[in-house]
Amino acid sequence: MQLSSQYDPSSIEDKWYQVWMDQQAFRSVPDQRPPYTITIPPPNVTGILHMGHILNNTIQDVLIRRKRMQGFNACWVPGTDHASIATEAKVVQMLAQQGIKKSDLAREDFLAHAFAWKEKYGGIILSQLRKLGASCDWERTAFTMDEGYSKEVIQVFCDLYRKGYVYRGVRMVNWDPSAQTAVSDEEVNHKETQGHLYHLRYEIEGRHGEAVVIATTRPETILGDTAIAIHPEDERYTHLHGARAIVPLVGRSIPIILDTYVDREFGTGCLKITPAHDVNDYEIGIRHRLPVIDAINPDGTISAAGELYVGQDRFAVRKQIAKDLDAAGHLVKQEPYTHAVGYSERTNAAIEPRLSQQWFLKMKDISQPALQAVTDGEVKLIPDKFVNTYRHWMENVRDWCLSRQLWWGHRIPAWYIVGTDQVVVAENEALALQQARELTANPSLTMADLSQDEDVLDTWASSWLWPISVFKGISEPENEEIRYYYPTNDLVTAPEILFFWVARMIIAGYEYRGQKPFQNVYLTGIVRDDQRRKMSKSLGNSPDPLDLIAQYGADAVRVGMLLASPAGNDLLYKEILMEQGRNFANKIWNAFRLVMSWETSQEVPGDRDLLAIDWMTNKLDASLLEIQDHFDKFRISDALMSVYKLIWDDFCSWFLEMIKPDYGKPISQAAKEGTVVLFEKLLQVLHPFMPFMSEELWHGLRERPASDLICLSSMPEAATPNLANLEEVALIQEIITTVRSFRKDKGIAFKEPVALFVNTEQAATFERYRSLLDRFLNLSELSFVADQPGGTGSMRVRSHEMYIPMANVDTEAEREKILKEIDYTEGFLTSVMKKLSNEKFVGSAPAQVVEIERKKQADAEAKLEVLRKSLNELGGGN
RNA sequence: GGGGGAUUAGCUCAGUUGGUUUAGAGCGCUUGCUUCACACGCAAGAGGUCACUGGUUCGAAUCCAGUAUCUCCCACCA
C-alpha cells in the first residue's frame, strides 16, 4: 500500500459525512438510554458561517459526539431563527436592488418576497455546518417561523396577556429611524461621538432683555420643548421661579419648572425639557404634567408639530437651526463636545428616543424563578463569573418591549375594535371575533369591525421558547419527545446574548415547563484577530471559514479553534492555529502509515514490545481519567491538549519509537495487534475533536463492516493505571533525555554506540528496562560501577550517576558543571530544611505534606553525596 | 457613575478549598539533525524577582487590603 506522506482531508471529509447521513448515525428518537440533548443557538436564517459559529458549533459537536460514544442518546437539534430585523433589512435591500420599494408593497406581497428569499438562501448556514462535521439530527431542523412553532409563540403571547404580564402602553422606546422600528435596549450600542454643545439663550416672557441660557447637544429638539427646568435650590436662578420662557424661533411660551433632576454643575445649570425626545425629559414631563410635542417623524424628519423645518432630516436641521439661532442672536456659544450616542445594532442608525404605543412584558415577577435558578446553581453558567453579571441584570430587569414595527415575524395577535379604543387578544381571528362580540355585547360584529395590530413580535419573543418549542412542548405539553428530551443538558452560546436569549429561555422554561430549559450554559469567547479586534465584515479581518476548511481540513480547523479557547476567554485567531491543527492531523496520519507498513511474523513479542504495550496501556488509562476530569469541568481546550500530548508525545515519540521494528525487519503479530488496539482507542478518544480523520483511520486500521462506525462506537473507559510502572518509565525517560543531552553536548553522534556505566542502588530497574535503553541510546554496553571510571564524563538523574567514555575529558568543565549542580541542590535543600526545622510546620502541616518534604530532603541529600564524591574524584575537593 | 473580571515565560493560557511547583503547557525562539512514518518532522535547549506595596500564616502565584494598568457588563449629564 502506497500512502502519501501528507494527509489529504479533502478526499475524505465529504465521503464520511455522506456515510453518516446514509446510516442515520445522528438520528435520535426517544428510547431506553438516557438522553443527552443540545439545542443549537439558531443562527439567522439568512446568515452565513463566520468564525464565531465555527468555535461555537465545534464545541457543541465535541460535547455531543463524546456523549454519543458514552452511551447516551445524543440529540443535537439544529435550526434557524427568522431574525426579524436583520432579515427584513436584507429583503428590503434585495428589493431595492430590483427597484422595488417596501412602501409600495402590501404586507402580503412583501411577505411573499421574504419567504421566497428565505427558501432560496435560508439555511445555507446549516449546510455549511455539515462541512464542519456537525453531527446534528437534521430531520429535526426547526425554524422559528415554522407553522407549529409560530402557533406556540402566539399561544404564549395570549397566555401571558391573560395572566396580566403583557400590557400595552405609551413608552419612550429606542427608535431606529432607518428600520423604522423600536429596538430593545440590548440592541442599542452606545458609542462616543464627536458633537457640539450649543449654549442657547431663551428670553424670559415679559421681562425685556432678561434671558436664561441652556446647553444642549441637539438644538433641533427645541422644536419640541415644553419647559425649562432648574434646580429648586439653585440660588443663581431663584428670580426665575414661576417665570416663563420663550422658545427661540418658534416663539412658544413655556414654563420654567423646578426639578431636582437638574445637575447644577453641568452646563449652565438650566435644562430644556423635550418630553417626546428624551427619556429623562419624558419622566420629568410626567412629573410636571407637561404637554408632549412630537417634533420628529418615524423616519427621522421634522414633523408638522415641529412647525419649522417640517420634512427635513434631523441631522440637516441640526446644522441649519444652529445657523438660524446664531443669526437671531440666540446662540451664545458652540463648543466641541464628545458624548455617548446610541446606535442601532442592526442598521447603525442613530437611535431616536421616541414615544410610541408598544406591547410590553412585565418582567419583575416572571423572572424571579430564573434569577433563583442561577443563583442556586440549578442552572450552571460556565465560567461562573457570569453568575454575578446575570444576577445584577436580573435584579434590575426592565420591562421587555415586545413589539416591532416590521412585517417579517409573528404578527401580534391583537385586534382593535374599529371606532373604539378596545382591544382583544386571541390565538386566531375566530376567537378574537368571539371575544370582541362578548366584550361589546354586540353579536353582529364581523371581522370587518376588527383590525389586527400591524406590528410583529420581537425575535427573542419566539427564540426564548427554543428548547421547548422544538419539541412542541407548548402546544402538546405531554408529548413523548418533550418529556424525554427536556430539560436539555448543555447550551453553548456567546456571552453577548446572555440576557437577550439565555435569561429569557430560563424564564420561559420555568413559566411553561416548570423546569429549567438546560443544565449548563457554556459561554464561549468572542473570536478576535491577533490585535484583539472583533472580527467584522467592515474591517475585513475575518477569514472565510469555508476557505479555511478547504485549505486545512475541517478537523484541523476544529482543533485549531479549540486549542486556544478556554471557556469565557476570547479567542485570538491566528492562521498558525490552523497550521497546528493540520500538523497534528499529519502526525497522526504518519503514525498510521508507519503501523500499516509493518510486516508481521509469528514470533512471540520481544521484551521491548511487552514493556512498550504495558506502559502505553497505563499511560492511556491515566490520560483517560485526566480527559474525563477536563470534560467534567468543561475544560474542552485542556481535554484536547491532553489528547494532543497523549498522541504526539506518548504514542508517537515514545511508544512507537519503543515498539517499531528495526528497519526491514518484521514485528510480531501479537505486538502489532497490541499496537492497533491502542491506536484504535486513541482514535476513539480523538473522535469528538477530529471526527473525519478518526473515522477514516478507524476503517483503515482494520477490516470492518461499513456499519461499524467510530462515531457510534463505545468510548474507552479508564482502568486504574499502574502508577508504579508509570513512575519507573518516567525515570527511564529522564535518563534517556539526559544521556541524549550529554551526547549532543559532547558531540557524540547517535550512530556511534556508547558504553554506559551507572552508579545506582536501583540496578534492577535499569536491567528491567535494558531493552528500552538500548533502543533509545544505542548502547554498546551497560554496566554498574561504584566509582567513576577514568576517561569518562558524568551526568546525574536524581541520585543515579552515569558515566560515558570520552576521548578528551575537560576536567575543568566537569568541575564547573558539578559545582553548579551542587549549588542548585544545596539551595533546594536549604528551602526544604527551612520548613522541616520549623516545629510549627512539622506540627501543623498534614502528615502527607511533611512526608513529601522529608522525601525531598532525602533525595537532595543523596544527590549531594553523589555530587561531592564526583567532585573529589575529579581531584578538586570542596 | 454602578457592578464584574483580569494582571504568571516573546504570544495564548494552566496552576483545581494556601504545602506533591526555588512555577507548568502549547505555540514561537535557539542549536544540532536530509536517523528509511512524518522537515506539516526528530532531538536537545534557552526563557518568568507569578503587576506593585503592605498584611495574615509555620508556609502565599494562591487568602486580605491598598495602588497601577487593562477589560467586560449595566446606566448615562443635557
XYZ file of N, CA and C in Angstrom, chain A residues 546-662:
351
model
N -15.098 28.592 5.332
C -15.128 27.528 4.328
C -13.811 27.461 3.558
N -13.176 28.621 3.378
C -11.854 28.616 2.756
C -10.856 27.890 3.645
N -10.965 28.168 4.942
C -10.044 27.519 5.882
C -10.239 26.010 5.865
N -11.513 25.593 5.842
C -11.789 24.157 5.814
C -11.230 23.548 4.534
N -11.380 24.269 3.432
C -10.864 23.753 2.166
C -9.343 23.657 2.210
N -8.734 24.632 2.863
C -7.275 24.681 2.869
C -6.658 23.708 3.877
N -7.235 23.648 5.075
C -6.606 22.867 6.145
C -7.367 21.591 6.500
N -8.615 21.518 6.119
C -9.447 20.397 6.533
C -10.257 20.774 7.765
N -11.470 20.239 7.843
C -12.360 20.589 8.947
C -11.754 20.162 10.286
N -11.145 18.990 10.327
C -10.557 18.522 11.578
C -9.506 19.501 12.089
N -8.678 19.983 11.188
C -7.613 20.902 11.576
C -8.192 22.219 12.064
N -9.232 22.700 11.395
C -9.866 23.947 11.799
C -10.471 23.783 13.200
N -11.120 22.656 13.419
C -11.719 22.410 14.740
C -10.643 22.409 15.821
N -9.576 21.675 15.584
C -8.501 21.591 16.569
C -7.874 22.963 16.790
N -7.616 23.652 15.705
C -7.001 24.977 15.819
C -7.835 25.924 16.650
N -9.141 25.902 16.430
C -10.021 26.795 17.177
C -10.053 26.421 18.653
N -10.092 25.139 18.929
C -10.262 24.704 20.318
C -9.001 24.849 21.151
N -7.855 24.763 20.491
C -6.607 24.805 21.247
C -6.452 26.092 22.030
N -7.045 27.162 21.537
C -6.800 28.460 22.171
C -8.059 29.092 22.739
N -8.978 28.277 23.248
C -10.218 28.914 23.689
C -10.803 28.318 24.959
N -10.215 28.641 26.103
C -10.855 28.254 27.352
C -12.205 28.960 27.486
N -13.110 28.364 28.242
C -14.453 28.928 28.376
C -14.385 30.373 28.834
N -15.151 31.217 28.161
C -15.272 32.599 28.589
C -14.127 33.491 28.168
N -13.069 32.888 27.622
C -11.963 33.717 27.143
C -12.130 33.985 25.665
N -11.751 35.174 25.260
C -11.786 35.468 23.842
C -10.742 34.629 23.130
N -11.045 34.348 21.880
C -10.114 33.554 21.092
C -9.417 34.479 20.114
N -8.107 34.519 20.222
C -7.347 35.363 19.300
C -6.941 34.518 18.110
N -7.634 34.730 17.029
C -7.405 33.891 15.865
C -6.089 34.229 15.174
N -5.323 33.181 14.900
C -4.114 33.337 14.093
C -4.072 32.159 13.146
N -3.600 32.403 11.975
C -3.536 31.341 10.986
C -2.682 30.182 11.490
N -1.738 30.500 12.344
C -0.822 29.465 12.816
C -1.560 28.389 13.607
N -2.726 28.750 14.172
C -3.531 27.756 14.879
C -4.032 26.685 13.908
N -4.423 27.139 12.725
C -4.890 26.193 11.714
C -3.745 25.265 11.313
N -2.558 25.850 11.220
C -1.396 25.040 10.848
C -1.105 23.991 11.914
N -1.275 24.409 13.159
C -1.028 23.459 14.238
C -2.011 22.286 14.146
N -3.255 22.613 13.826
C -4.258 21.568 13.658
C -3.902 20.643 12.500
N -3.494 21.252 11.406
C -3.124 20.458 10.237
C -1.910 19.584 10.533
N -0.926 20.160 11.222
C 0.275 19.390 11.551
C -0.057 18.193 12.429
N -0.990 18.405 13.337
C -1.399 17.312 14.225
C -2.041 16.198 13.394
N -2.912 16.586 12.475
C -3.551 15.590 11.607
C -2.491 14.819 10.831
N -1.515 15.563 10.354
C -0.475 14.930 9.561
C 0.367 13.957 10.390
N 0.585 14.346 11.635
C 1.351 13.490 12.542
C 0.624 12.153 12.732
N -0.672 12.254 12.962
C -1.454 11.036 13.186
C -1.455 10.176 11.925
N -1.585 10.857 10.822
C -1.589 10.163 9.540
C -0.304 9.360 9.340
N 0.804 9.959 9.717
C 2.078 9.273 9.522
C 2.293 8.149 10.521
N 1.730 8.311 11.706
C 1.773 7.201 12.661
C 1.003 6.024 12.057
N -0.113 6.356 11.458
C -0.924 5.325 10.798
C -0.138 4.648 9.673
N 0.524 5.467 8.868
C 1.319 4.909 7.775
C 2.387 3.965 8.305
N 3.016 4.359 9.386
C 4.073 3.540 9.957
C 3.536 2.174 10.389
N 2.464 2.211 11.146
C 1.918 0.954 11.663
C 1.464 0.064 10.506
N 0.865 0.683 9.496
C 0.375 -0.111 8.376
C 1.516 -0.706 7.547
N 2.702 -0.117 7.670
C 3.820 -0.597 6.840
C 4.486 -1.838 7.432
N 4.134 -2.153 8.672
C 4.833 -3.260 9.331
C 4.442 -4.616 8.786
N 5.472 -5.383 8.429
C 5.253 -6.796 8.100
C 5.249 -7.548 9.428
N 4.498 -8.653 9.480
C 4.438 -9.366 10.756
C 5.060 -10.746 10.671
N 5.468 -11.220 11.836
C 5.990 -12.585 11.945
C 5.203 -13.290 13.037
N 5.350 -14.594 13.108
C 4.621 -15.351 14.123
C 5.415 -15.520 15.415
N 6.560 -14.838 15.481
C 7.357 -14.945 16.696
C 6.613 -14.344 17.882
N 7.061 -14.745 19.083
C 6.446 -14.136 20.265
C 6.995 -12.726 20.409
N 6.220 -11.855 21.002
C 6.680 -10.470 21.151
C 7.941 -10.406 21.983
N 8.833 -9.479 21.638
C 10.069 -9.313 22.391
C 9.823 -8.551 23.689
N 10.863 -8.493 24.480
C 10.816 -7.817 25.764
C 10.404 -6.352 25.587
N 11.030 -5.712 24.622
C 10.758 -4.293 24.357
C 9.290 -4.090 24.004
N 8.737 -4.988 23.187
C 7.342 -4.867 22.770
C 6.419 -4.925 23.983
N 6.724 -5.881 24.859
C 5.863 -6.060 26.029
C 5.937 -4.852 26.964
N 7.161 -4.365 27.178
C 7.329 -3.172 28.012
C 6.553 -1.994 27.429
N 6.662 -1.850 26.115
C 6.025 -0.715 25.436
C 4.512 -0.776 25.576
N 3.945 -1.936 25.297
C 2.492 -2.057 25.332
C 1.968 -1.892 26.757
N 2.688 -2.458 27.683
C 2.282 -2.338 29.081
C 2.266 -0.875 29.514
N 3.353 -0.171 29.192
C 3.445 1.242 29.587
C 2.382 2.086 28.882
N 2.229 1.895 27.581
C 1.274 2.720 26.829
C -0.142 2.488 27.340
N -0.446 1.262 27.718
C -1.771 0.965 28.253
C -2.017 1.747 29.545
N -1.001 1.762 30.395
C -1.107 2.540 31.630
C -1.248 4.036 31.357
N -0.440 4.477 30.418
C -0.448 5.901 30.065
C -1.834 6.290 29.534
N -2.393 5.430 28.721
C -3.717 5.701 28.162
C -4.753 5.788 29.280
N -4.683 4.847 30.207
C -5.635 4.866 31.315
C -5.518 6.151 32.133
N -4.281 6.537 32.407
C -4.076 7.767 33.176
C -4.645 8.968 32.426
N -4.420 8.987 31.118
C -4.910 10.109 30.323
C -6.430 10.120 30.238
N -7.019 8.933 30.154
C -8.485 8.871 30.078
C -9.107 9.514 31.314
N -8.504 9.240 32.460
C -9.008 9.837 33.702
C -8.886 11.355 33.665
N -7.736 11.786 33.186
C -7.469 13.220 33.103
C -8.444 13.897 32.131
N -8.675 13.251 31.010
C -9.555 13.818 29.991
C -10.996 13.887 30.511
N -11.410 12.826 31.181
C -12.758 12.837 31.748
C -12.912 13.979 32.747
N -11.878 14.185 33.539
C -11.909 15.262 34.518
C -12.046 16.615 33.824
N -11.311 16.811 32.750
C -11.407 18.063 31.996
C -12.820 18.255 31.443
N -13.390 17.198 30.925
C -14.746 17.326 30.379
C -15.753 17.628 31.481
N -15.565 16.977 32.632
C -16.484 17.239 33.739
C -16.508 18.718 34.099
N -15.359 19.355 33.912
C -15.253 20.774 34.261
C -15.382 21.675 33.038
N -15.804 21.122 31.935
C -15.975 21.879 30.688
C -14.679 22.537 30.239
N -13.553 21.892 30.546
C -12.282 22.434 30.060
C -11.967 21.731 28.757
N -12.629 22.189 27.719
C -12.524 21.497 26.441
C -11.126 21.653 25.845
N -10.564 22.844 25.974
C -9.218 23.067 25.430
C -8.204 22.164 26.121
N -8.346 22.063 27.435
C -7.409 21.227 28.183
C -7.580 19.756 27.825
N -8.837 19.352 27.635
C -9.088 17.964 27.248
C -8.409 17.682 25.916
N -8.547 18.621 24.979
C -7.908 18.431 23.678
C -6.390 18.395 23.828
N -5.863 19.266 24.663
C -4.403 19.285 24.842
C -3.920 17.959 25.431
N -4.717 17.368 26.324
C -4.343 16.050 26.860
C -4.312 15.004 25.748
N -5.290 15.048 24.878
C -5.336 14.100 23.765
C -4.149 14.330 22.834
N -3.888 15.607 22.602
C -2.797 16.009 21.712
C -1.462 15.452 22.211
N -1.223 15.627 23.496
C 0.057 15.163 24.047
C 0.098 13.638 24.160
N -1.052 13.066 24.465
C -1.115 11.603 24.545
C -0.719 10.990 23.206
N -1.241 11.560 22.133
C -0.960 11.005 20.821
C 0.437 11.386 20.341
N 0.738 12.680 20.434
C 2.003 13.130 19.851
C 3.202 12.675 20.678
N 3.178 13.003 21.960
C 4.351 12.713 22.789
C 4.402 11.245 23.201
N 3.333 10.798 23.872
C 3.395 9.461 24.451
C 3.344 8.369 23.381
N 2.378 8.514 22.474
C 2.216 7.447 21.484
C 3.273 7.514 20.389
N 3.414 8.673 19.767
C 4.343 8.760 18.638
C 5.803 8.839 19.083
N 6.104 9.777 19.983
C 7.516 9.995 20.307
C 8.105 8.880 21.162
N 7.285 8.310 22.018
C 7.825 7.269 22.887
C 7.385 5.864 22.489
N 6.080 5.646 22.493
C 5.628 4.273 22.262
C 6.051 3.721 20.900
N 5.766 4.459 19.851
C 6.097 3.931 18.517
C 7.603 3.756 18.351
N 8.369 4.652 18.963
C 9.829 4.505 18.893
C 10.291 3.269 19.673
N 9.559 2.970 20.751
C 9.906 1.779 21.529
C 9.628 0.510 20.725
N 8.474 0.496 20.099
C 7.992 -0.782 19.565
C 8.341 -1.008 18.110
N 8.667 0.061 17.403
C 8.836 -0.167 15.971
C 10.024 -1.087 15.702
N 9.837 -1.994 14.764
C 10.885 -2.979 14.499
C 12.097 -2.317 13.827
N 13.216 -2.943 13.932
C 14.390 -2.441 13.226
C 14.097 -2.432 11.734
